[in-house]
mmCIF file of C-alpha atoms and ligand atoms in Angstrom:
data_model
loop_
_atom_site.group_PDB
_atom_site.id
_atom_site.type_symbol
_atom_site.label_atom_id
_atom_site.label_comp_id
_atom_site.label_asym_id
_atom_site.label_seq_id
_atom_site.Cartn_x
_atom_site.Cartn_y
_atom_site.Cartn_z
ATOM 1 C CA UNK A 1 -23.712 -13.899 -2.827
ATOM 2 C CA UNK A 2 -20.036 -13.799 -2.933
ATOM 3 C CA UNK A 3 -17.280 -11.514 -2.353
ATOM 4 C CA UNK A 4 -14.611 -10.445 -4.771
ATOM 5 C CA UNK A 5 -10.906 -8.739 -4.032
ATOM 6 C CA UNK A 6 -8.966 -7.168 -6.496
ATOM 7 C CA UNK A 7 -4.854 -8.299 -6.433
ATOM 8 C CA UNK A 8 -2.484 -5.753 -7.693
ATOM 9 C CA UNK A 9 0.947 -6.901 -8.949
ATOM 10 C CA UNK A 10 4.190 -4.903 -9.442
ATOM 11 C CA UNK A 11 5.489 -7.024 -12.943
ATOM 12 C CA UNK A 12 4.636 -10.620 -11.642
ATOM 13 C CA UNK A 13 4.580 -10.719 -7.719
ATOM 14 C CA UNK A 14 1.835 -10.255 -6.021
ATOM 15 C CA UNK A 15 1.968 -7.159 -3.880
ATOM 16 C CA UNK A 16 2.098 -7.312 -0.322
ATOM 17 C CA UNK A 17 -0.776 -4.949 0.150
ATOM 18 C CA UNK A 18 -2.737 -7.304 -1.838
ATOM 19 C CA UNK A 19 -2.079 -10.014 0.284
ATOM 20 C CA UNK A 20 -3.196 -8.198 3.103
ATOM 21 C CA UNK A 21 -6.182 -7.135 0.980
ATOM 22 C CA UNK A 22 -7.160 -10.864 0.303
ATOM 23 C CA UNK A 23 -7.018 -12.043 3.898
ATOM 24 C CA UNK A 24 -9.226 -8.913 4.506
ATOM 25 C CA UNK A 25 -11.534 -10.019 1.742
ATOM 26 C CA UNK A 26 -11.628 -13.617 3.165
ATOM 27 C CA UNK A 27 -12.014 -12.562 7.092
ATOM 28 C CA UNK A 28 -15.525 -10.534 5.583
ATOM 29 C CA UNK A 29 -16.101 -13.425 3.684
ATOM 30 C CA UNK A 30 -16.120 -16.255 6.430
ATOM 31 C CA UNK A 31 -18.353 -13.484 8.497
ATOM 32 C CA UNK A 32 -21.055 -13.208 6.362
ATOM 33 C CA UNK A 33 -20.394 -16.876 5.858
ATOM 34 C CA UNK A 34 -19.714 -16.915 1.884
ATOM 35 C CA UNK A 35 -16.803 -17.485 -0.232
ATOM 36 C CA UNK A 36 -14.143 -15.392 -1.190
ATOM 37 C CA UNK A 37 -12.715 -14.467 -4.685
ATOM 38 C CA UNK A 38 -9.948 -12.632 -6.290
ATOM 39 C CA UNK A 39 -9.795 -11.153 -9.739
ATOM 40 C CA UNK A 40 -6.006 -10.910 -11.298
ATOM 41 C CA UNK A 41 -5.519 -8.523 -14.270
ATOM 42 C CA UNK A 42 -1.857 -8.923 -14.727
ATOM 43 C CA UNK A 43 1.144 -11.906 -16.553
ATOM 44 C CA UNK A 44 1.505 -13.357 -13.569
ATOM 45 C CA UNK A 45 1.746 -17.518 -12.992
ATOM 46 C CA UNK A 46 -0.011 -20.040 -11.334
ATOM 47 C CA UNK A 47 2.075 -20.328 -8.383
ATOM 48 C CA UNK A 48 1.578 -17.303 -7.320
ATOM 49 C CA UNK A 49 -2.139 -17.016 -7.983
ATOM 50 C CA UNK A 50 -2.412 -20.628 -6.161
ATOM 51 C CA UNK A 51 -0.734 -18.771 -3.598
ATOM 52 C CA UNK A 52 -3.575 -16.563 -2.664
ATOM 53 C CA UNK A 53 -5.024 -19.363 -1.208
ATOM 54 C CA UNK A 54 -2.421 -18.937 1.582
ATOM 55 C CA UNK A 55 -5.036 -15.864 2.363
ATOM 56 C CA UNK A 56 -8.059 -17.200 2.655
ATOM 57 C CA UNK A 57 -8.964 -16.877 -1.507
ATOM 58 C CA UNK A 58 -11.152 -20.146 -2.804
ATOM 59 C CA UNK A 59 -10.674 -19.125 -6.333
ATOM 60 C CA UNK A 60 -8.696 -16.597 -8.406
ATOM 61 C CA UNK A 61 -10.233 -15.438 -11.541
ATOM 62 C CA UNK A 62 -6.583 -14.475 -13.909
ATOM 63 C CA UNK A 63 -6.800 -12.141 -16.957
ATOM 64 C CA UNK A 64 -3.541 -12.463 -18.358
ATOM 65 C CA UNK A 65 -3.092 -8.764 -19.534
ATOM 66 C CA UNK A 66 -1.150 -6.405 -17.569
ATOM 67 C CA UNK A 67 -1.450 -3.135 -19.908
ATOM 68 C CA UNK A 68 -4.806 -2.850 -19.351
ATOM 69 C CA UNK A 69 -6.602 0.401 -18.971
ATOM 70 C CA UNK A 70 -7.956 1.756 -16.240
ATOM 71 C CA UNK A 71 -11.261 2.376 -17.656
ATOM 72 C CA UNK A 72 -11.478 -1.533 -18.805
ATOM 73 C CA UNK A 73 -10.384 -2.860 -15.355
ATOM 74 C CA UNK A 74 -13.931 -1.442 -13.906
ATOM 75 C CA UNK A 75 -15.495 -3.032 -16.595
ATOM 76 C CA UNK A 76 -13.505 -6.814 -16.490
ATOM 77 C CA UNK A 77 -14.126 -6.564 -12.227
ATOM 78 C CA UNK A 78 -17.861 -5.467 -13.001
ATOM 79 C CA UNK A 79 -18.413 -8.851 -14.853
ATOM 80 C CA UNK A 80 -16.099 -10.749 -13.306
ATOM 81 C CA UNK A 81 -18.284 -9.860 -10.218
ATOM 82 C CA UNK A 82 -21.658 -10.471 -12.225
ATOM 83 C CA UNK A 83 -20.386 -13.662 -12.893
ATOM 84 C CA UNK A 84 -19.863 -15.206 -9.601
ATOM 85 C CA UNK A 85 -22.773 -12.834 -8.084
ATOM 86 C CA UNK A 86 -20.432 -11.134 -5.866
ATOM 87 C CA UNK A 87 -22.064 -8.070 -4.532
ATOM 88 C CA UNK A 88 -18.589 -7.142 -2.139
ATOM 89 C CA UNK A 89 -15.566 -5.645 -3.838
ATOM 90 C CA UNK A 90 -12.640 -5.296 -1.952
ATOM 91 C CA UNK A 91 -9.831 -2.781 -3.048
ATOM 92 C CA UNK A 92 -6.241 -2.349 -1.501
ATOM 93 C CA UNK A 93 -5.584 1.419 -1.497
ATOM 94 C CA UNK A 94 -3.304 2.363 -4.362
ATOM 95 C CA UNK A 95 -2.580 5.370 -7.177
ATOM 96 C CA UNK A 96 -3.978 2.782 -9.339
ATOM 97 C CA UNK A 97 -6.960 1.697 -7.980
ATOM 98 C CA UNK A 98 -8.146 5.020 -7.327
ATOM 99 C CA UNK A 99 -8.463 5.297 -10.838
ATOM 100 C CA UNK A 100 -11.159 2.909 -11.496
ATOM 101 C CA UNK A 101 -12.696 1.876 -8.144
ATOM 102 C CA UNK A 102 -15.255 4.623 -8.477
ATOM 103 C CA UNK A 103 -16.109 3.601 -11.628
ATOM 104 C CA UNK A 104 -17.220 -0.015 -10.578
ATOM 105 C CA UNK A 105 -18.825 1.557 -7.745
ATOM 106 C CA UNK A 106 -20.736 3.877 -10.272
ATOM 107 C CA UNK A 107 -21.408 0.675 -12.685
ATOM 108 C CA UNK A 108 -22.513 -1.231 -9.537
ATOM 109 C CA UNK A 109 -24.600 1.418 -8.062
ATOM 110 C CA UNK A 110 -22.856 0.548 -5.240
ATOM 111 C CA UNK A 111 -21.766 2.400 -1.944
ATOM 112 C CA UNK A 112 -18.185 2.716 -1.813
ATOM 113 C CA UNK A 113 -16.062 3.682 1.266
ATOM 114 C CA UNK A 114 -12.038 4.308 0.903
ATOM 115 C CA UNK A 115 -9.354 3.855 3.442
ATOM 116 C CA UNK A 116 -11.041 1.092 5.621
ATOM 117 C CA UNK A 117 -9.040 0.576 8.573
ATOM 118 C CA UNK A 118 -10.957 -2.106 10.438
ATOM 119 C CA UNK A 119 -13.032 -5.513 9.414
ATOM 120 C CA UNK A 120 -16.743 -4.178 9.018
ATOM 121 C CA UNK A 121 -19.337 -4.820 11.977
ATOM 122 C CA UNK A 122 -21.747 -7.346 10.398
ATOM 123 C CA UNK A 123 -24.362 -7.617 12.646
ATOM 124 C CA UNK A 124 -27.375 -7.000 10.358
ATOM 125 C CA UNK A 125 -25.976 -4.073 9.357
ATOM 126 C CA UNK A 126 -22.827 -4.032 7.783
ATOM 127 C CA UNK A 127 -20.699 -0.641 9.173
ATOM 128 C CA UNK A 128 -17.053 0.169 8.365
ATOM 129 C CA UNK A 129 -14.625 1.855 10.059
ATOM 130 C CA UNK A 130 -12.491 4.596 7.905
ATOM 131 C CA UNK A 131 -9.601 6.735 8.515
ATOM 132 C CA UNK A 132 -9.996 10.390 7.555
ATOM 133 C CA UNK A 133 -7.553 13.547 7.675
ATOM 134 C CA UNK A 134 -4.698 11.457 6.844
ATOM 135 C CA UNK A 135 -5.592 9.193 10.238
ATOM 136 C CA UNK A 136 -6.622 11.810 12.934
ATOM 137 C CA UNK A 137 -10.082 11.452 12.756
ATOM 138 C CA UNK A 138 -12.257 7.778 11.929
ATOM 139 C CA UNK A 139 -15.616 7.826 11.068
ATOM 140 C CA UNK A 140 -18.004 5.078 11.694
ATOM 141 C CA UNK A 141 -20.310 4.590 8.271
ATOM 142 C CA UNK A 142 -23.062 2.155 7.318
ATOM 143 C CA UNK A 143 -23.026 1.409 4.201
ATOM 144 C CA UNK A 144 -26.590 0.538 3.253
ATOM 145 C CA UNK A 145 -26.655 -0.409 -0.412
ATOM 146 C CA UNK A 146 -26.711 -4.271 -1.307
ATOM 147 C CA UNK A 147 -23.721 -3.798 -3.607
ATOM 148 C CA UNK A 148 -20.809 -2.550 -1.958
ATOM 149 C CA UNK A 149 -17.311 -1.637 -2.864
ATOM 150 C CA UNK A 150 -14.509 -0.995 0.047
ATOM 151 C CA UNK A 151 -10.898 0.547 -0.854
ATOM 152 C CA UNK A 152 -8.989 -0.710 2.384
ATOM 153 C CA UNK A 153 -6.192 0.876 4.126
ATOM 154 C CA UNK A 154 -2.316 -1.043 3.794
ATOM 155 C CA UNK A 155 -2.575 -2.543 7.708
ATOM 156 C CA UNK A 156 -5.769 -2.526 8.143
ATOM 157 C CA UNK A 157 -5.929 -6.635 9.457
ATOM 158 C CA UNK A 158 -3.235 -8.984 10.468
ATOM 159 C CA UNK A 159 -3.219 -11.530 7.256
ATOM 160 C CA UNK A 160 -4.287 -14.908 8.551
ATOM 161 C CA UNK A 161 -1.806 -17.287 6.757
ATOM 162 C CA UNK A 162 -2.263 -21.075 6.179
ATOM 163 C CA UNK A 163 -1.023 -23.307 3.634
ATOM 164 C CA UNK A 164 -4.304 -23.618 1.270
ATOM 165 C CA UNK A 165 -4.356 -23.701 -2.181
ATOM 166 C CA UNK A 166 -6.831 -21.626 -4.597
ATOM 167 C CA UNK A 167 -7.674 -22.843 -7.367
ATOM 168 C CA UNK A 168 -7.229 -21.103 -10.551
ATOM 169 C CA UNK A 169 -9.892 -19.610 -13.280
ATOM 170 C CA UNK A 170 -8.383 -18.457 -17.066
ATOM 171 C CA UNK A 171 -11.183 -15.327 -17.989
ATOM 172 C CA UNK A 172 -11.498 -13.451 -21.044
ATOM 173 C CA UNK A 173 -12.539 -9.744 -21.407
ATOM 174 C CA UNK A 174 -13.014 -7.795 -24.109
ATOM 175 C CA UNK A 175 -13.066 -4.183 -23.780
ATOM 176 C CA UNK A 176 -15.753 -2.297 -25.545
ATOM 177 C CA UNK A 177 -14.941 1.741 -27.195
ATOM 178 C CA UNK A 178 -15.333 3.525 -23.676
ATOM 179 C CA UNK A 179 -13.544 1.266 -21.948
ATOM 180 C CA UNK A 180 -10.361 2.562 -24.464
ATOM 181 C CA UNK A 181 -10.685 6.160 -23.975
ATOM 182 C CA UNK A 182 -7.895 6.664 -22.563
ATOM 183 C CA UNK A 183 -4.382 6.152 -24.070
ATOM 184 C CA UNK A 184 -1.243 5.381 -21.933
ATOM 185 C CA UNK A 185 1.805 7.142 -23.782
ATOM 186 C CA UNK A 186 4.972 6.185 -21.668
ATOM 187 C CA UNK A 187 5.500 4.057 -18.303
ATOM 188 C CA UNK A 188 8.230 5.541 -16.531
ATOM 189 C CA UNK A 189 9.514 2.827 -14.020
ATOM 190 C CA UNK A 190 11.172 4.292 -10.679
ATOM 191 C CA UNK A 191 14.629 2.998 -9.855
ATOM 192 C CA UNK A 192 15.623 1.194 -6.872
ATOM 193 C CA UNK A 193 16.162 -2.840 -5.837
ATOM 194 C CA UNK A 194 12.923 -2.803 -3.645
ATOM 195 C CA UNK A 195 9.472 -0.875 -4.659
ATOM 196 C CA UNK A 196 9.215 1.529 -1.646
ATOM 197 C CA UNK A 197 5.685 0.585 -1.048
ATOM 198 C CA UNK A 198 6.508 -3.212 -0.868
ATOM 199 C CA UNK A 199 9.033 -2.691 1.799
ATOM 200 C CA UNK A 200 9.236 -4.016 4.795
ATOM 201 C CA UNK A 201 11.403 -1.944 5.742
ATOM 202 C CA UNK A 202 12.244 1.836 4.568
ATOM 203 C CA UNK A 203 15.532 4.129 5.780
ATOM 204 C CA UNK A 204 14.245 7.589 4.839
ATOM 205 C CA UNK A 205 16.662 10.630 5.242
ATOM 206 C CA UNK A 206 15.741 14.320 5.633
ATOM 207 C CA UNK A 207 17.645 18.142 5.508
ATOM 208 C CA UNK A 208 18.934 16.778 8.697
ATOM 209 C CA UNK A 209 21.476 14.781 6.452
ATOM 210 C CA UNK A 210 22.532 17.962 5.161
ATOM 211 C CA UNK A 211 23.231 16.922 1.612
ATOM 212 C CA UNK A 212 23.748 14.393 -1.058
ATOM 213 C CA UNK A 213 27.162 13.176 -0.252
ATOM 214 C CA UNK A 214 26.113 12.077 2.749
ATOM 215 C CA UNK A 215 23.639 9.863 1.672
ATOM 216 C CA UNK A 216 25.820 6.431 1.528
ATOM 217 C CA UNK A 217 24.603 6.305 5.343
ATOM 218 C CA UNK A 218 21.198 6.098 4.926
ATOM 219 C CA UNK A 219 21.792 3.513 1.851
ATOM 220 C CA UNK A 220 24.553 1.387 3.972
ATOM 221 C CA UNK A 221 22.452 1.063 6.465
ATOM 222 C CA UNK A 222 19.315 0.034 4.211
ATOM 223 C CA UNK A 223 21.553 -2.397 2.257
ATOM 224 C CA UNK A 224 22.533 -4.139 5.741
ATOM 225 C CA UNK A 225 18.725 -4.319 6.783
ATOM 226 C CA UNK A 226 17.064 -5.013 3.179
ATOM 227 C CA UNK A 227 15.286 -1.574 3.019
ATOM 228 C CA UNK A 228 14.100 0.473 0.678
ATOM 229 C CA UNK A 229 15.252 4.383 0.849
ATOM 230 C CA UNK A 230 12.551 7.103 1.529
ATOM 231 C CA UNK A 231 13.339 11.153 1.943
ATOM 232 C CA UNK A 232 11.142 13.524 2.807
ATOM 233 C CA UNK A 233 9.847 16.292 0.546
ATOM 234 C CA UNK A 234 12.130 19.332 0.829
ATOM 235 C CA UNK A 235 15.325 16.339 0.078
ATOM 236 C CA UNK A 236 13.811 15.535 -3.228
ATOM 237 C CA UNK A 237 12.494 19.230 -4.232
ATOM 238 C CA UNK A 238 16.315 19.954 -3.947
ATOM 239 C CA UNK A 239 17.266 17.152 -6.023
ATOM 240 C CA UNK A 240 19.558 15.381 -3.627
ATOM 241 C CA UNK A 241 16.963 12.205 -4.248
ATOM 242 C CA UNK A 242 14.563 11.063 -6.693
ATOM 243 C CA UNK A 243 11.270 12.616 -6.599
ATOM 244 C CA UNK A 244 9.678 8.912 -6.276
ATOM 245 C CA UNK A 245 11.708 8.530 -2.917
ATOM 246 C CA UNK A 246 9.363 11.385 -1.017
ATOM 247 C CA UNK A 247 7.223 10.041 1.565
ATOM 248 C CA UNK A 248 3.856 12.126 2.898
ATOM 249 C CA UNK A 249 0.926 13.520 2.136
ATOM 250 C CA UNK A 250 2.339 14.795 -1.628
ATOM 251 C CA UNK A 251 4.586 11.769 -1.814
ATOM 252 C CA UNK A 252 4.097 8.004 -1.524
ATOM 253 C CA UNK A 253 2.207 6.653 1.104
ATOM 254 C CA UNK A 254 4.455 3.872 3.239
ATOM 255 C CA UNK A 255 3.435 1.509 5.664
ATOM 256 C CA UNK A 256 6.687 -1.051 6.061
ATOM 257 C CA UNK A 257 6.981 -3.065 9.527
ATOM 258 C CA UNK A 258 10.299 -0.595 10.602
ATOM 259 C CA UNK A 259 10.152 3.022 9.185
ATOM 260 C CA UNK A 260 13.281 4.314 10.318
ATOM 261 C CA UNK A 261 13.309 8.509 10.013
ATOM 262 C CA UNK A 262 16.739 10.066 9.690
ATOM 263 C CA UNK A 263 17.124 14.167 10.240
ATOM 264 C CA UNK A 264 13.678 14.443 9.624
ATOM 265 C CA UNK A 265 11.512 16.904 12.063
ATOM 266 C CA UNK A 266 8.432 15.354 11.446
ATOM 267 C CA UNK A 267 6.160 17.598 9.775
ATOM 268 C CA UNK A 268 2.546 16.806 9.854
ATOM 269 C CA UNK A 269 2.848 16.403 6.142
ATOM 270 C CA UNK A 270 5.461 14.089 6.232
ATOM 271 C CA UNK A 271 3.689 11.876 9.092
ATOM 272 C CA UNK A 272 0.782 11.447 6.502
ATOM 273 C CA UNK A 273 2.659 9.450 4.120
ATOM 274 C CA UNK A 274 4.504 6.805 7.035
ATOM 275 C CA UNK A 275 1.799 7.374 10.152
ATOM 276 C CA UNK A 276 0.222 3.774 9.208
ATOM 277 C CA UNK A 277 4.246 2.200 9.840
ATOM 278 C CA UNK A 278 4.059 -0.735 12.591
ATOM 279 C CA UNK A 279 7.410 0.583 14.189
ATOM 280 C CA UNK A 280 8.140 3.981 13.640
ATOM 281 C CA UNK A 281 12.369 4.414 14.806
ATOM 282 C CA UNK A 282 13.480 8.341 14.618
ATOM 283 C CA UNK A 283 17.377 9.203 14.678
ATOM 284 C CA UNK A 284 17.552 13.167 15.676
ATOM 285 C CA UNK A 285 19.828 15.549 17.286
ATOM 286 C CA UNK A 286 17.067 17.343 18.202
ATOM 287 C CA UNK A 287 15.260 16.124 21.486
ATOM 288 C CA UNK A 288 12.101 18.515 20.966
ATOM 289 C CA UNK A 289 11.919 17.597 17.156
ATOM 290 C CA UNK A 290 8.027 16.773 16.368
ATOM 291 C CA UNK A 291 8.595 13.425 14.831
ATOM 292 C CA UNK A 292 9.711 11.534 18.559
ATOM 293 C CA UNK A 293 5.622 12.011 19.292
ATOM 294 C CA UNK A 294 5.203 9.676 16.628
ATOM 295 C CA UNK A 295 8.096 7.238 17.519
ATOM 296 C CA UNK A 296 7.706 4.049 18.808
ATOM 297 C CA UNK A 297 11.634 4.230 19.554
ATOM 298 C CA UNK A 298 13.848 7.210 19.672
ATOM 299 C CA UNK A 299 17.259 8.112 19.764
ATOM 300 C CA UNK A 300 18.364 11.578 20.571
ATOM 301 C CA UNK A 301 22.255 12.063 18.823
ATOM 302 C CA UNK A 302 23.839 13.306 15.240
ATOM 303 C CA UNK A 303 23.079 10.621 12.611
ATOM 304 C CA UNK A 304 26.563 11.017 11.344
ATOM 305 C CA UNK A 305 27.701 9.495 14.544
ATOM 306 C CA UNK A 306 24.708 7.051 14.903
ATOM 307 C CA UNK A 307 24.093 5.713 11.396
ATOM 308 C CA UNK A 308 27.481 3.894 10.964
ATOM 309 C CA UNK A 309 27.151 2.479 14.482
ATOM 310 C CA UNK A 310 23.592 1.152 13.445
ATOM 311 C CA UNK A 311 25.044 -0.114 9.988
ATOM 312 C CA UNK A 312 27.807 -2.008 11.831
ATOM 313 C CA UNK A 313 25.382 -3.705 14.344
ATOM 314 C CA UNK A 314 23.064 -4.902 11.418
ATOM 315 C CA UNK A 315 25.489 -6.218 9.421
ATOM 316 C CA UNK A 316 27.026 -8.336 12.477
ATOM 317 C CA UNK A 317 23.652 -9.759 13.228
ATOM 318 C CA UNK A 318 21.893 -10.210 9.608
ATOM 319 C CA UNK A 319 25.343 -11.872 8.263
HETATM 320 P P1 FAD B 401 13.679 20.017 8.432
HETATM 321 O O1 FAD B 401 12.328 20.466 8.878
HETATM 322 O O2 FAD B 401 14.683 21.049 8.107
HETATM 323 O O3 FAD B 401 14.222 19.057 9.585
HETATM 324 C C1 FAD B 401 15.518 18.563 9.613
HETATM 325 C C2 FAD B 401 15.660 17.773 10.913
HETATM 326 O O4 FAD B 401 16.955 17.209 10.950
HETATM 327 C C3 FAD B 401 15.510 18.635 12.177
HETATM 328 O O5 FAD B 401 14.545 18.045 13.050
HETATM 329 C C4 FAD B 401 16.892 18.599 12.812
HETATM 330 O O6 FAD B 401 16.851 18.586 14.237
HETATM 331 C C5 FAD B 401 17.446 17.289 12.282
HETATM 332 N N1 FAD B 401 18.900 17.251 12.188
HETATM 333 C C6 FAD B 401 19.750 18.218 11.716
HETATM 334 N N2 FAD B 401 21.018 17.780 11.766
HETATM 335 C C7 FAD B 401 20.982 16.528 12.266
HETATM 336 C C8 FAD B 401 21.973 15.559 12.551
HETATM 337 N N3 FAD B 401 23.280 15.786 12.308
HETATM 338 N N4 FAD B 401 21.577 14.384 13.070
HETATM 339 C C9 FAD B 401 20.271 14.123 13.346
HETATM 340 N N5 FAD B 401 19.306 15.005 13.097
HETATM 341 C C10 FAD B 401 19.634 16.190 12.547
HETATM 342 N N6 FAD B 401 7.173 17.127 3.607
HETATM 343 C C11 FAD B 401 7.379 15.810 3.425
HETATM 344 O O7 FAD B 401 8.364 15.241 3.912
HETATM 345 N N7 FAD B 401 6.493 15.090 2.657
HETATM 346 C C12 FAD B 401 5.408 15.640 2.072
HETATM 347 O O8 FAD B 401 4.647 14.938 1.393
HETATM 348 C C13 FAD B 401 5.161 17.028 2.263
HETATM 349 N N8 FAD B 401 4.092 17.632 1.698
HETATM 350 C C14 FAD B 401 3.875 18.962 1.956
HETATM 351 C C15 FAD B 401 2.717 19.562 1.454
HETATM 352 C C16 FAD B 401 2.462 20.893 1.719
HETATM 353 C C17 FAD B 401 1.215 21.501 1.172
HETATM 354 C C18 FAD B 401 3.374 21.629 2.513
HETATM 355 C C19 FAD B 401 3.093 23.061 2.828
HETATM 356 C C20 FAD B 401 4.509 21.045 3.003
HETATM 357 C C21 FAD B 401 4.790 19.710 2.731
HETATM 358 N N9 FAD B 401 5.937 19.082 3.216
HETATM 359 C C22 FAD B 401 6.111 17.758 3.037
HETATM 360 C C23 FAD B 401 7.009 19.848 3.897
HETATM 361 C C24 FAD B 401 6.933 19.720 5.403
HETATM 362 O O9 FAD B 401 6.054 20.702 5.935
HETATM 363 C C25 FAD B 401 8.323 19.944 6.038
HETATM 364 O O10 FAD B 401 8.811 21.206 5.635
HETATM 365 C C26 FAD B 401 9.342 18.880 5.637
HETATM 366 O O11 FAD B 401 8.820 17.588 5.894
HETATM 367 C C27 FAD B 401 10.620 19.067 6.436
HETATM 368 O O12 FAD B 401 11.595 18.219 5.942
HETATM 369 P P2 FAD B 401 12.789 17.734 6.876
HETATM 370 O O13 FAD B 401 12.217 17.173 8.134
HETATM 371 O O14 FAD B 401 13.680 16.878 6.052
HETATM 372 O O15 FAD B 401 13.584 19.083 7.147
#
């Protein structure tokens, strides 16, 4: 028995949810007391797949092909898995993975549980925690099947980091008709220094900024703290950002160490996509405004006044 994480990588880095996946992967793994695998589908090299090691992984499996299908990726993890008897497959939560993790579940027969918040219990039964109604309610659910397949939650564990090596595994896989189904027209890339969802930390602006002149404060003060730039929904249905920038429950999910809301009230559906943040910093004028429940810090004031003042401090103590 064996267990087997999947790494996801945005062109050749290794996402950071990934990481965080793999030292899930490899806390389960030294639990049940067997050893812990990734599978790479992507052109990435053999630093940073030695790298994984850093996680916990003993040995990364690398298929150097990053256009492959959706469809086919269930298949190349299914016997991937076969092949090192791996019965545990360990997802980070992502667009992309949603797309084929039921499928290996379904090829697996396996039970499959998504947004995993916690390390299972594994005291002869092997019980997961998961976050439900975009994290107001958990349930507690045993999954009883011998194969298993968990999609886990960005933050779910603190990584445990050390300086190990894994060692690295070149596999084939040939995809069979069903597995090419499916055909992939055009890859629109979103624009933008740092991927939103890699950041560790995001400036995100709402109405509250009032339009899109304004919005060289939100990106001063993201260049000074090397952020990424969020918005909420009605800020991108308006066109005053990119539709990729909206956070929430329609938009991208975020979970950087700082989120740092600007004019934004704090709808519930906005506190779905950042509500798994470490540090959650709100800038309002309003003190009643929904969003300073949520807040691990708060300040009350006009972000017109604040932001620059913010931008100025950062910039004296990051340069
Ligand atoms: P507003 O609600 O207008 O809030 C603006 C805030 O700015 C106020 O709190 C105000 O006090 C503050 N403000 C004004 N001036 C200043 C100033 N000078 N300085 C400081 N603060 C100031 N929303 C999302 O964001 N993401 C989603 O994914 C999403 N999905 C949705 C899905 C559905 C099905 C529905 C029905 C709604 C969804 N919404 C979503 C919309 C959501 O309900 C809210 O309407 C939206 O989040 C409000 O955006 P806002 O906070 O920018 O604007």
């Amino acid at each position: 028995m064996s267990i087997i994480c999947y790494v996801e990588c945005a062109g050749s880095t290794i996402k950071k949810s990934s990481l965080e996946c793999a030292s899930f992967a490899s806390q389960v793994a030294s639990k049940l007391g067997v050893r812990a695998y990734a599978i790479v589908i992507a052109n990435t090299d053999n630093a940073q797949l030695e790298m994984l090691g850093n996680y916990g992984i003993a040995e990364v499996l690398h298929i150097d092909d990053a256009q492959m299908l959706p469809m086919a990726r269930a298949s190349a993890i299914y016997d991937a898995s076969k092949s090192i008897n791996a019965n545990i497959v360990i997802f980070p939560k992502s667009v992309s993975v949603d797309g084929f993790a039921s499928r290996l579940a379904v090829k697996m027969k396996a039970n499959m549980v998504s947004n995993v918040c916690e390390l299972p219990i594994t005291d002869g039964t092997f019980t997961v925690k998961r976050s439900l109604y975009t994290g107001k309610a958990f349930a507690i659910t045993e999954l009883k099947s011998e194969n298993k397949v968990l999609v886990v939650k960005k933050n779910a564990v603190q990584p445990i980091v050390t300086q190990d090596k894994a060692s690295v595994k070149k596999i084939s896989f040939q995809p069979q008709e069903t597995d090419t189904a499916l055909k992939v027209t055009e890859v629109v890339k979103s624009s933008g220094d740092l991927l939103l969802t890699e950041a560790e930390i995001v400036v995100s602006g709402g109405r509250g900024m009032k339009g899109p002149e304004n919005w060289h404060l939100i990106e001063n003060l993201a260049k000074a703290l090397g952020a990424a730039t969020g918005c909420s929904k009605p800020v991108s249905d308006m066109d005053w950002r990119p539709h990729h920038e909206h956070v929430g429950q329609t938009g991208v999910k975020v979970s950087p160490n700082i989120y740092i809301a600007v004019g934004i009230s704090g709808a519930i559906q906005h506190l779905a996509g950042v509500n798994t943040s470490k540090c959650i910093v709100v800038i309002n004028k309003d003190p009643e405004a929904p969003f300073f429940k949520a807040a691990d810090y708060g300040i009350v004031g006009d972000a017109f006044e604040i932001l620059p003042k913010l931008t100025d401090a950062a910039k004296k103590i990051l340069t």
